[in-house]
Short mmCIF file of C-alpha atoms and ligand atoms in Angstrom, two decimals:
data_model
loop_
_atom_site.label_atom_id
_atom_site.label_comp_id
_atom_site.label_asym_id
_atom_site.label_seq_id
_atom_site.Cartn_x
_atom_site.Cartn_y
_atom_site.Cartn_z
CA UNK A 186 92.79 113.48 81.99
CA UNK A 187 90.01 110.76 80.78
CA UNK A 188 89.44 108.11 83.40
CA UNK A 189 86.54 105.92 84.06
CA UNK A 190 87.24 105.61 88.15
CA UNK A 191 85.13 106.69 90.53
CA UNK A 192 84.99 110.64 91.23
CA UNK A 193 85.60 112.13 94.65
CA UNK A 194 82.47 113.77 95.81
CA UNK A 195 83.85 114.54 99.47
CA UNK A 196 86.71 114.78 101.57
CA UNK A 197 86.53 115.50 105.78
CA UNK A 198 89.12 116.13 107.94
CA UNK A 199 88.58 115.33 111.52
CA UNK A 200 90.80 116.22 114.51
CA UNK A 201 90.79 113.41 117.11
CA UNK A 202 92.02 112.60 120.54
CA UNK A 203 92.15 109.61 122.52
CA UNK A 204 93.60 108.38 125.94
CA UNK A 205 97.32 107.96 126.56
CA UNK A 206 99.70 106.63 129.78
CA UNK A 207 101.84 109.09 131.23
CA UNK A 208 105.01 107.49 128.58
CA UNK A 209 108.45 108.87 128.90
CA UNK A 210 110.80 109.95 126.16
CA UNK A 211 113.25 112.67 125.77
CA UNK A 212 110.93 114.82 124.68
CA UNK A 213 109.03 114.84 128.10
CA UNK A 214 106.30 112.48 129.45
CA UNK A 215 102.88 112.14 127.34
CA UNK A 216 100.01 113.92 128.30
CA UNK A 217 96.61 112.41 129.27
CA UNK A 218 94.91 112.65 125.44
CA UNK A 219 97.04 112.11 122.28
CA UNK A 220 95.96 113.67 119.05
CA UNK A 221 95.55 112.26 115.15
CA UNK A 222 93.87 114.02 112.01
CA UNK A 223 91.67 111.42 110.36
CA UNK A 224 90.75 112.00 106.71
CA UNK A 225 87.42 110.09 105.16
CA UNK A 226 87.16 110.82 101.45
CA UNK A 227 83.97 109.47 99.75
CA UNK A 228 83.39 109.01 95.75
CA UNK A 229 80.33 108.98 93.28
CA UNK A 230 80.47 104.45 93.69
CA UNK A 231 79.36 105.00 97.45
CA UNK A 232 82.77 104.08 98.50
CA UNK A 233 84.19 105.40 101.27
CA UNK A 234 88.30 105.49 101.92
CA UNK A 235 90.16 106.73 105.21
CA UNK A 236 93.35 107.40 106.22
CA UNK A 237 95.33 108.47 109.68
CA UNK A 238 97.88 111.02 110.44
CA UNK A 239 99.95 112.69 113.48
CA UNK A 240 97.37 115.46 115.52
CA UNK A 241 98.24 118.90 115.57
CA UNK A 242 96.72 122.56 114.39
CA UNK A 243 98.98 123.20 111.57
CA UNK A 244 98.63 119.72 110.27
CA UNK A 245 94.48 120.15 110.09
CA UNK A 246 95.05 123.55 108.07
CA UNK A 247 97.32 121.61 106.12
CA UNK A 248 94.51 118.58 105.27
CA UNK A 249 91.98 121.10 105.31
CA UNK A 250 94.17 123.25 102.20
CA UNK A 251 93.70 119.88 100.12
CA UNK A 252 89.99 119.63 99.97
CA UNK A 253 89.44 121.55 96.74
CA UNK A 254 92.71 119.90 95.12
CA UNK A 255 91.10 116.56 96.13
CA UNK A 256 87.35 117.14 95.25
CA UNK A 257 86.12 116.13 92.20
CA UNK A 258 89.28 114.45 90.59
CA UNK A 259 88.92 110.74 90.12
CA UNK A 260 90.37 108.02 92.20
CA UNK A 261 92.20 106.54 89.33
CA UNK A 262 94.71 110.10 89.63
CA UNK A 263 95.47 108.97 93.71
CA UNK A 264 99.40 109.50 92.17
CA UNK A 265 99.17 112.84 90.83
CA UNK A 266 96.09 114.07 93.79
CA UNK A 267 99.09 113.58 96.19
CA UNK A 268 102.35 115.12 94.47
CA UNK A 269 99.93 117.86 93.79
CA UNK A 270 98.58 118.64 97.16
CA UNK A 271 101.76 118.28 99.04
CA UNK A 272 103.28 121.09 96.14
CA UNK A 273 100.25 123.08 96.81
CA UNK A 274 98.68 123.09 100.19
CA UNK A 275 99.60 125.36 103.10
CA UNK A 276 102.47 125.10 104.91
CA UNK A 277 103.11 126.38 108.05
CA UNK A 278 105.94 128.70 109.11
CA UNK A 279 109.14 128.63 111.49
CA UNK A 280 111.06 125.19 110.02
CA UNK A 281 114.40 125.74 111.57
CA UNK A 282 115.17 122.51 109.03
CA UNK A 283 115.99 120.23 112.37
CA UNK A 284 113.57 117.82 111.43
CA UNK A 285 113.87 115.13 113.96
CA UNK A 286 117.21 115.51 114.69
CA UNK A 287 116.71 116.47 118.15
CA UNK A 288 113.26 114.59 118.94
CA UNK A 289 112.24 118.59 119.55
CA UNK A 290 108.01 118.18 119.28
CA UNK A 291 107.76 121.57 117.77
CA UNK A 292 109.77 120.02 114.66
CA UNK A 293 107.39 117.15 114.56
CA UNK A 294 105.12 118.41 111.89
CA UNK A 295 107.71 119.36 109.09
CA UNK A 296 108.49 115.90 109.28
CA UNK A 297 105.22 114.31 109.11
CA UNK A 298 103.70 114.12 105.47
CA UNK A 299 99.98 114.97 106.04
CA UNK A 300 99.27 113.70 102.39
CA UNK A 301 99.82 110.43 103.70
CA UNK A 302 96.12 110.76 104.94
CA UNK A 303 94.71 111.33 101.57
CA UNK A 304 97.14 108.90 100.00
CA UNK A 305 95.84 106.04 102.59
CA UNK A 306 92.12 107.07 101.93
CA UNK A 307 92.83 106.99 98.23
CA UNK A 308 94.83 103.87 98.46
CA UNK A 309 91.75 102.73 100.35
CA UNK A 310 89.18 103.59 97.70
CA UNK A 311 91.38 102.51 94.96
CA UNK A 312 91.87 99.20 96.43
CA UNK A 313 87.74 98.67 96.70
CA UNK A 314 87.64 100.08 93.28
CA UNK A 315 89.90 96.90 92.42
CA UNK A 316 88.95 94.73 94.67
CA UNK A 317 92.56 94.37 95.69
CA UNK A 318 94.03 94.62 99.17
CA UNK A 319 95.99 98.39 99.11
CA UNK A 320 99.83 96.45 99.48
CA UNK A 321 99.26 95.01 96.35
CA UNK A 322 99.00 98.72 95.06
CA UNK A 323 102.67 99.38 96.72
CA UNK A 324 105.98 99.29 95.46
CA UNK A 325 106.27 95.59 93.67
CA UNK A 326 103.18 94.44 95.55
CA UNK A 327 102.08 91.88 98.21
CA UNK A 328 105.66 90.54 99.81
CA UNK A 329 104.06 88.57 102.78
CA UNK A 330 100.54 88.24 104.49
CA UNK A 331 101.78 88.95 108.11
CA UNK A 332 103.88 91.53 109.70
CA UNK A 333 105.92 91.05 112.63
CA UNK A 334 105.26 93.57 115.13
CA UNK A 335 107.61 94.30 118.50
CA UNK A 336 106.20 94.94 122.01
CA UNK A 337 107.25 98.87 122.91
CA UNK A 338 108.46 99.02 126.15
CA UNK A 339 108.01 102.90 128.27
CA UNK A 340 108.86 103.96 131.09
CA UNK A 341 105.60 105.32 132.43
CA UNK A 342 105.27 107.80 135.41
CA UNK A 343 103.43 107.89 138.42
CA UNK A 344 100.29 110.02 136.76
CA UNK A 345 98.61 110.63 140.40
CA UNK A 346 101.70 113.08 140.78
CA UNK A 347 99.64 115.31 137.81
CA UNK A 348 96.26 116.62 138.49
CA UNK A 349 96.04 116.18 135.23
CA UNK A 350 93.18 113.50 134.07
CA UNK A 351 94.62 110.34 133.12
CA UNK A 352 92.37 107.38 132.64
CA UNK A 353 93.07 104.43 135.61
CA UNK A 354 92.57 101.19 134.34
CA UNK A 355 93.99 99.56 137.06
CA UNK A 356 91.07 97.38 137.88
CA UNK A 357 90.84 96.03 134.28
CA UNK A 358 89.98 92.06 133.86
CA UNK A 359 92.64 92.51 130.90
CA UNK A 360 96.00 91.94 132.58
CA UNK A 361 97.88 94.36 130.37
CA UNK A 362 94.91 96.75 130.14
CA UNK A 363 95.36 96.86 134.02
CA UNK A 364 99.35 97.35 134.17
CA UNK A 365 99.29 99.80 131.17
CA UNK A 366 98.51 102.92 132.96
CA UNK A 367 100.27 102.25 135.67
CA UNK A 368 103.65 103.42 137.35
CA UNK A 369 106.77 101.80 135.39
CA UNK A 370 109.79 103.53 136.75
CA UNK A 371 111.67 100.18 137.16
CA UNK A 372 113.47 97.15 135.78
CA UNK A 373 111.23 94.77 137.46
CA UNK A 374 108.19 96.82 136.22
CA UNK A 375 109.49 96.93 132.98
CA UNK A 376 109.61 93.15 132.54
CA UNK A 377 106.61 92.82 134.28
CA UNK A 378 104.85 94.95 131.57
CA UNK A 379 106.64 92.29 128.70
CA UNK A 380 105.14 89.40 130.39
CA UNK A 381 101.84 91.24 130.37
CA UNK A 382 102.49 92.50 126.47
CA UNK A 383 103.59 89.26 124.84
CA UNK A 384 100.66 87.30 126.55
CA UNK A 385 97.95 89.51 125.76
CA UNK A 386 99.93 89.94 121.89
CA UNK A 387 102.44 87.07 121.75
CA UNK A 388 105.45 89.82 120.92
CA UNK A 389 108.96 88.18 120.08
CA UNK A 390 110.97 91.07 120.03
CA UNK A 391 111.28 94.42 122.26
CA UNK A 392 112.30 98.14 122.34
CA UNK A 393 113.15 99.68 125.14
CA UNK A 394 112.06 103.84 125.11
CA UNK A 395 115.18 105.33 126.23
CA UNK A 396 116.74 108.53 127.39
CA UNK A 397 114.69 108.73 130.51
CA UNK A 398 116.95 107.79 133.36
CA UNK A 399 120.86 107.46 133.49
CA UNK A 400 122.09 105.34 130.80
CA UNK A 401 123.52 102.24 133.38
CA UNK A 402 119.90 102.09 134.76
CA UNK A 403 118.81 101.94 131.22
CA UNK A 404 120.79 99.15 130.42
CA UNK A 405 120.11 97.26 133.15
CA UNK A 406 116.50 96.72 131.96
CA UNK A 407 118.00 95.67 128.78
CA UNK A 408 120.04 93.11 130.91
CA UNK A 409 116.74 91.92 132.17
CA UNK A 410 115.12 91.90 129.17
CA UNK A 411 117.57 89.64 127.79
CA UNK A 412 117.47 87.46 130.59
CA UNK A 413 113.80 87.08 130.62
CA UNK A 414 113.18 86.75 126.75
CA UNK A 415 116.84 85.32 125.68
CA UNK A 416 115.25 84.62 122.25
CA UNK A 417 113.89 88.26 121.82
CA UNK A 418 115.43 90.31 120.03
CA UNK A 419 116.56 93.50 122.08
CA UNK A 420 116.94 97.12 121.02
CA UNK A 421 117.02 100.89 123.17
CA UNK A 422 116.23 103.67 121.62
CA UNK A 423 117.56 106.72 123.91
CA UNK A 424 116.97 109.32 120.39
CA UNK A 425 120.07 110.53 120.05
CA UNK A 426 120.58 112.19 124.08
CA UNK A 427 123.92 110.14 124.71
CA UNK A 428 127.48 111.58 123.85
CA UNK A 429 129.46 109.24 121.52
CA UNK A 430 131.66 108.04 124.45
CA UNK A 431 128.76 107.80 126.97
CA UNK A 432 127.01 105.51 123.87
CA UNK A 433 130.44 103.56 123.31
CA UNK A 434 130.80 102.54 126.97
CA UNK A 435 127.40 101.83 128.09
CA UNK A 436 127.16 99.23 124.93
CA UNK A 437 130.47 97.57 125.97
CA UNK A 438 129.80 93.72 126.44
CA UNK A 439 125.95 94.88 124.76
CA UNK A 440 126.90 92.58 121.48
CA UNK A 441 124.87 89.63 121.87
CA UNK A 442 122.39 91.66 124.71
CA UNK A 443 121.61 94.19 122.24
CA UNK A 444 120.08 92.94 118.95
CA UNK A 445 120.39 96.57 117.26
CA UNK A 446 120.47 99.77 118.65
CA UNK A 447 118.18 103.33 117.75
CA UNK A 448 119.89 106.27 116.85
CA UNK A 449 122.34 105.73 120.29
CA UNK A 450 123.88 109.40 119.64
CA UNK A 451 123.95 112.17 117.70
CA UNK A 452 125.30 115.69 116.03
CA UNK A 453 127.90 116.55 118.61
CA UNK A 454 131.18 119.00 118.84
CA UNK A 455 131.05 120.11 114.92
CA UNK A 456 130.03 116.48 113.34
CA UNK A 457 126.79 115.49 112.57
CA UNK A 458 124.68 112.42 113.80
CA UNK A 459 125.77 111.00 110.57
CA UNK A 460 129.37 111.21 111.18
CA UNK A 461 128.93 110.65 115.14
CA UNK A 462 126.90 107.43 114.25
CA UNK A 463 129.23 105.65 111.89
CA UNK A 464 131.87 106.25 114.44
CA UNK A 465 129.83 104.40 117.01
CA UNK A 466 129.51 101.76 114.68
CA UNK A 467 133.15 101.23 114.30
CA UNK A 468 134.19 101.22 118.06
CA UNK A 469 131.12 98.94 118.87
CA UNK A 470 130.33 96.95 116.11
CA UNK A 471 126.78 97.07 116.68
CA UNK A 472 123.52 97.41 113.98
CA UNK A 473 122.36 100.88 114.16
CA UNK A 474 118.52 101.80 113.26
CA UNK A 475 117.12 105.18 112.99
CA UNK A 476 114.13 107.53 112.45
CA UNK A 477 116.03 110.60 113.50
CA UNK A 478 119.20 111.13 110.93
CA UNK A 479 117.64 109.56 107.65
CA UNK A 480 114.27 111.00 107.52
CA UNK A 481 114.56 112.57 104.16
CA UNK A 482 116.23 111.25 100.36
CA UNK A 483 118.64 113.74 101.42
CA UNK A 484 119.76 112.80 104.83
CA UNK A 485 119.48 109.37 103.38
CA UNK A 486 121.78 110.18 100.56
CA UNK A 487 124.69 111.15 103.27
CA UNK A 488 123.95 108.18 105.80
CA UNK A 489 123.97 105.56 102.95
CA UNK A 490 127.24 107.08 101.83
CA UNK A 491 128.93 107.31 104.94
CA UNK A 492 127.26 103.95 105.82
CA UNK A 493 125.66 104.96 108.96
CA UNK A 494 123.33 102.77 109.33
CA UNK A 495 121.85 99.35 108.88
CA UNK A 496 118.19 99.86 109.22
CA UNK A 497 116.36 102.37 108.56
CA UNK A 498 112.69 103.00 110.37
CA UNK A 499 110.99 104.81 107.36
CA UNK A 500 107.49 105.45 109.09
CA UNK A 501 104.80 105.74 106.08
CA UNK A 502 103.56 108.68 108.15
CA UNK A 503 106.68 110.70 107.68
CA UNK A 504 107.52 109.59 104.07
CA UNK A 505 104.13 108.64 102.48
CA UNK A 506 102.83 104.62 101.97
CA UNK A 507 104.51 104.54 98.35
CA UNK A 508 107.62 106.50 100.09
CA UNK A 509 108.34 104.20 102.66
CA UNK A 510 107.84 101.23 100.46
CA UNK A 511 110.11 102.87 97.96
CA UNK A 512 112.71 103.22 100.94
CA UNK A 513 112.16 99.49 101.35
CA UNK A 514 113.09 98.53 97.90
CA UNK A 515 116.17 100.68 97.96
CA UNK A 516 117.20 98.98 101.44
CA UNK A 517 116.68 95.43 100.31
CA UNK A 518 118.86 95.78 97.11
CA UNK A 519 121.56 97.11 99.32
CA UNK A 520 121.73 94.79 101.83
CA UNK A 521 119.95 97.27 104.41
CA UNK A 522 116.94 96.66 106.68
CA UNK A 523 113.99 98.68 106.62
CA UNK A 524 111.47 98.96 109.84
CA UNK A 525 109.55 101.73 110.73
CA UNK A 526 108.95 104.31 113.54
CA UNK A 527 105.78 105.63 115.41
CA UNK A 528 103.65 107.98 117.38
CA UNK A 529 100.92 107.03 119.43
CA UNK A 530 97.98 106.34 117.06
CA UNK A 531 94.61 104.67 116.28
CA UNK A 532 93.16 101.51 114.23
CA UNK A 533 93.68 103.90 110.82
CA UNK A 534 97.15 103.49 111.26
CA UNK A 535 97.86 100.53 112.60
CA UNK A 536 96.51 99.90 109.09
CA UNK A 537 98.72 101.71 107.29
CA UNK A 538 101.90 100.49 108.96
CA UNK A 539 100.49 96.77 108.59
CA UNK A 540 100.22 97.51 104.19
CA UNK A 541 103.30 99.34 104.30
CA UNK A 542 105.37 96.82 105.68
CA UNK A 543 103.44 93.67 103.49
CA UNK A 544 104.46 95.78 100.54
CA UNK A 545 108.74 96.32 101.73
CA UNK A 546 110.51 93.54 100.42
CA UNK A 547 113.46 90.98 101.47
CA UNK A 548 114.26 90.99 105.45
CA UNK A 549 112.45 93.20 107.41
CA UNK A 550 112.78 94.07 111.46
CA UNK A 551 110.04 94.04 113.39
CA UNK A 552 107.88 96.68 113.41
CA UNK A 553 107.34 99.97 116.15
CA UNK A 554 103.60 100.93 117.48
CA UNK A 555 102.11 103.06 120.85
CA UNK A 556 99.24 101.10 119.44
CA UNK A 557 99.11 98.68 122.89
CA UNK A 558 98.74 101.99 124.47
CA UNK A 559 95.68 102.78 122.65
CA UNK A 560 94.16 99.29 121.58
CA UNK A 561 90.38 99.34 122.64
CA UNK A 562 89.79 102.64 121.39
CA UNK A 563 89.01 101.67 117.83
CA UNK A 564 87.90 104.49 115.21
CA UNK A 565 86.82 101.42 112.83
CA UNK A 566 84.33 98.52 113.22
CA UNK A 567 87.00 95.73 112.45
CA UNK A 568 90.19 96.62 114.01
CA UNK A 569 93.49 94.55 112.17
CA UNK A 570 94.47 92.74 115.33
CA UNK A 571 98.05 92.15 117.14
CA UNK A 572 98.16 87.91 117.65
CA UNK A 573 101.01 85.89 118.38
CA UNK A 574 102.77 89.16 117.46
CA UNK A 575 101.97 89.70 113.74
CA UNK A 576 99.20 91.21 112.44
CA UNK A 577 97.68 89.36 109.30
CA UNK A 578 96.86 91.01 106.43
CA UNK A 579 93.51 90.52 105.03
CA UNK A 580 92.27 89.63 101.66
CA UNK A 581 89.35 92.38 101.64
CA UNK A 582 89.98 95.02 99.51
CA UNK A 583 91.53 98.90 100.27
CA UNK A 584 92.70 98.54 104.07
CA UNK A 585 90.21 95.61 105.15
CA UNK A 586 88.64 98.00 107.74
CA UNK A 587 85.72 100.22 108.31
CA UNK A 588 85.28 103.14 109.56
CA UNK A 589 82.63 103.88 112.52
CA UNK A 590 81.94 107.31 112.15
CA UNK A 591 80.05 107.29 115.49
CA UNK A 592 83.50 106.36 117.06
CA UNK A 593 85.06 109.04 114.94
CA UNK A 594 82.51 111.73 115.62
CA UNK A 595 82.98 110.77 119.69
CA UNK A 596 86.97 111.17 119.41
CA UNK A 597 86.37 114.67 117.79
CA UNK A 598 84.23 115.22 120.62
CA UNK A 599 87.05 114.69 123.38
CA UNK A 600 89.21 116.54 120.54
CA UNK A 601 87.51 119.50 121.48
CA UNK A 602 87.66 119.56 125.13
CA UNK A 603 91.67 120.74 124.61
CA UNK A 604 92.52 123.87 124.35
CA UNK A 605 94.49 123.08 121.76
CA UNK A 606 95.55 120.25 119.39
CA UNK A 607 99.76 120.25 119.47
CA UNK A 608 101.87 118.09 121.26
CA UNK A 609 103.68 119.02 124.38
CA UNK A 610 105.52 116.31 126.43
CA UNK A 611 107.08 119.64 128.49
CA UNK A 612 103.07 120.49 130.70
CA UNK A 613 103.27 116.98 132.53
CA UNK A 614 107.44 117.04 133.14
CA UNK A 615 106.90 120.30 135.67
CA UNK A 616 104.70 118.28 137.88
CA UNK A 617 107.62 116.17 138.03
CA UNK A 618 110.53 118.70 138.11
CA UNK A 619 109.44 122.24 138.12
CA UNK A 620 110.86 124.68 135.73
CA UNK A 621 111.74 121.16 133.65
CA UNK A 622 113.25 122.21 130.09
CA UNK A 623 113.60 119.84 127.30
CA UNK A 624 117.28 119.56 126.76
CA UNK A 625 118.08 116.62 123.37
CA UNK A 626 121.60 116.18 125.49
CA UNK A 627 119.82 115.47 128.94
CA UNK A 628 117.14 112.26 129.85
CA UNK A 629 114.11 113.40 130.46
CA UNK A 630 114.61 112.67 134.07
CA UNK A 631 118.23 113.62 134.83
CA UNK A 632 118.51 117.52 135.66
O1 GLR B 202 111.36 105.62 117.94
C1 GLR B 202 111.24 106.78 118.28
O2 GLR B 202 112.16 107.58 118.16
C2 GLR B 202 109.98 107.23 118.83
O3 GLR B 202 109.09 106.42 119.04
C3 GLR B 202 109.88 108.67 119.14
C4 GLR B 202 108.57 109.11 119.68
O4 GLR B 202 108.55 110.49 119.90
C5 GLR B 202 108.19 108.40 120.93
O5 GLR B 202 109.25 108.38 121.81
C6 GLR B 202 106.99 109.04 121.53
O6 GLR B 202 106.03 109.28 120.77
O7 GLR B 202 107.03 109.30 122.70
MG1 MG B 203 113.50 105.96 117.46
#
């Protein structure tokens, strides 16, 4: 293939870590250090592109098996470099093909594309190449030069419980620096930490993690919520752990509290979270998002027909950039919404998420990110910043940010003091509750 574009003379994969809170989810509490994969591919114009995806063992081999399918091709082929390497690169073993159906961390990484890495870096590079910002290389192009973002609400344990070395930043000057960290096992914390959130960011809207506690106590924070911020719009997201008739009655007299709800319940007694979820929707009448029973065309093809859902949280990280704006295209010309999900994550990503969602046409919901749990850890020089709760897009070309490699190289650094790179939400539960099991039918705390 002739093409006069740069060539790629390089390609590094670097495992990082960074600092988390001690967040709650079905899947357990997070530990102290979260991890991401960066990627920083270089070409023959000096150039240099990055991109950001989930952390993990398997998922460096799997970066790592696309260095000599990514070497030495030109930018101009960013298309073809990534259907190739995702045909062609390792892949690791045991996919029991439940996907995120179960918010089981051991699934995570057959859902996460790793090519999204290389596709942002080569997004990146391509967009310098053009001097065009990388959303106008998506789907139909630039939609909108701001993306609304919501504030993501945790419940956060009591990390002095662990001996396990969580960073206190309790005597921060930054108000929600200060709370961040900090026990959140309540209502009244819980809207505490929104006050703190929408000053320091200026967030509209909120998401409530559920599937911690008991379902009532759940909802009574939503209650709050609602009361505190009765323009916000309000959504929970217990992943699936409720039964269909547990979901049906804790949502009664939600319409109105509740803007939307996350993937409320799920596969249950012989019908899948497909079938389960459309039946919620008829005996509540409530929007349904998800990012656990569409995360694939397939699964899509059988919740669009079945009309499961209303918005679907497509995160680029899990269905590539081009993916997830493809998703977005599909949504908006049938009436659907399209949002998207995430992990804990660095400036990279915030990044990607921001282009992605400037590229998804029509009406858009706000969008997920851990990043408040991170921000102030940046892996770039010029973070894309969270004010009055949208993050502008910039005119620069490729993502608009640079990478500090000295920030990078320090990240790898605290990479390496773990004994190992994969996620497990389980090691900080048994301080809690020894002997604690993950169960995708119990709250994390309920046993
Ligand atoms: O919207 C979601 O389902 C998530 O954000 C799932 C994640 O696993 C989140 O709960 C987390 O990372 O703890
Ligand atoms: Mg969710």
């Amino acid at each position: 293939m002739l093409s006069k574009t740069p060539v790629i003379t390089d390609m590094k994969v670097i495992p990082c870590a960074g600092y988390d809170s001690m967040l709650l989810s079905l899947s357990g509490a997070h530990s102290p250090l979260f991890t991401r994969n960066i990627v920083v591919i270089t070409d023959n114009s000096g150039n240099t592109g990055v991109g950001e995806v989930h952390g993990g063992d398997d998922i460096t081999k799997i970066l790592e098996s696309y260095v000599p399918l990514v070497v030495g091709r030109t930018i101009g082929e960013y298309k073809s470099i990534v259907s190739c390497i995702r045909n062609n690169g390792y892949v690791p073993g045991g996919n029991d093909g439940q996907g995120l159906q179960k918010l089981d961390l051991s699934n995570l990484k057959f859902v996460v594309h790793a090519e999204t890495a290389v596709e942002c870096a080569l997004l990146d590079l391509m967009g310098k190449f053009l001097g065009l910002p990388v959303c106008e290389l998506l789907g139909d192009g630039q939609q909108r030069d701001k993306v609304v973002i919501l504030g993501y609400l945790f419940y956060c344990q009591d990390h002095t419980k662990t001996d396990m070395k969580y960073l206190d930043e309790s005597d921060s000057d930054d108000k929600w620096f200060s709370l961040r960290r900090r026990t959140a096992m309540t209502t009244d914390r819980i809207v505490e930490n929104a006050y703190a959130m929408k000053e320091k960011y200026g967030f509209k809207d909120f998401k409530l993690k559920g599937g911690v506690l008991n379902g009532w106590e759940e909802m009574e924070t939503v209650r709050a919520l609602k009361k505190n911020f009765p323009d916000a719009r309000i959504n929970i997201d217990p992943n699936g752990s409720w039964t269909l008739e547990q979901a049906i009655r804790y949502c009664q007299g939600m319409n109105g509290i509740l803007t939307y709800i996350e993937d409320p319940c799920g596969e249950e007694r012989g019908f899948s979270g497909r079938e389960i979820m459309r039946e919620f929707k008829n005996a509540t009448g409530l929007q349904v998002a998800t990012n656990m029973i569409a995360t694939d065309w397939r699964q899509f093809y059988h919740a669009a027909s079945q009309t499961a859902v209303d918005i679907v949280l497509a995160d680029p990280h899990f269905w590539t950039m081009s993916g997830s704006v493809r998703m977005g295209q599909v949504l908006n010309d049938w009436g659907l919404t399209w949002g998207s999900h995430s992990n804990n994550h660095f400036d990279i990503s915030l990044a990607i998420f921001a282009h992605s969602a400037a590229a998804a046409p029509g009406n858009i919901t706000a969008l997920d990110t851990h990043y408040v749990y991170q921000d102030g850890q940046y892996l770039t020089k010029n973070p894309m910043e969270i004010r009055n709760g949208v993050i502008e897009i910039r005119k620069e070309p490729g993502l608009g940010i640079e990478v500090d490699m000295d920030a990078v190289m320090k990240a790898n650094e605290l990479y390496r003091t773990l004994p190992y790179g994969d996620r497990n939400d389980g090691v900080a539960m048994q301080y809690l509750i020894p002997g604690w099991k993950f169960d995708h039918k119990k709250p994390c705390m309920v046993r």
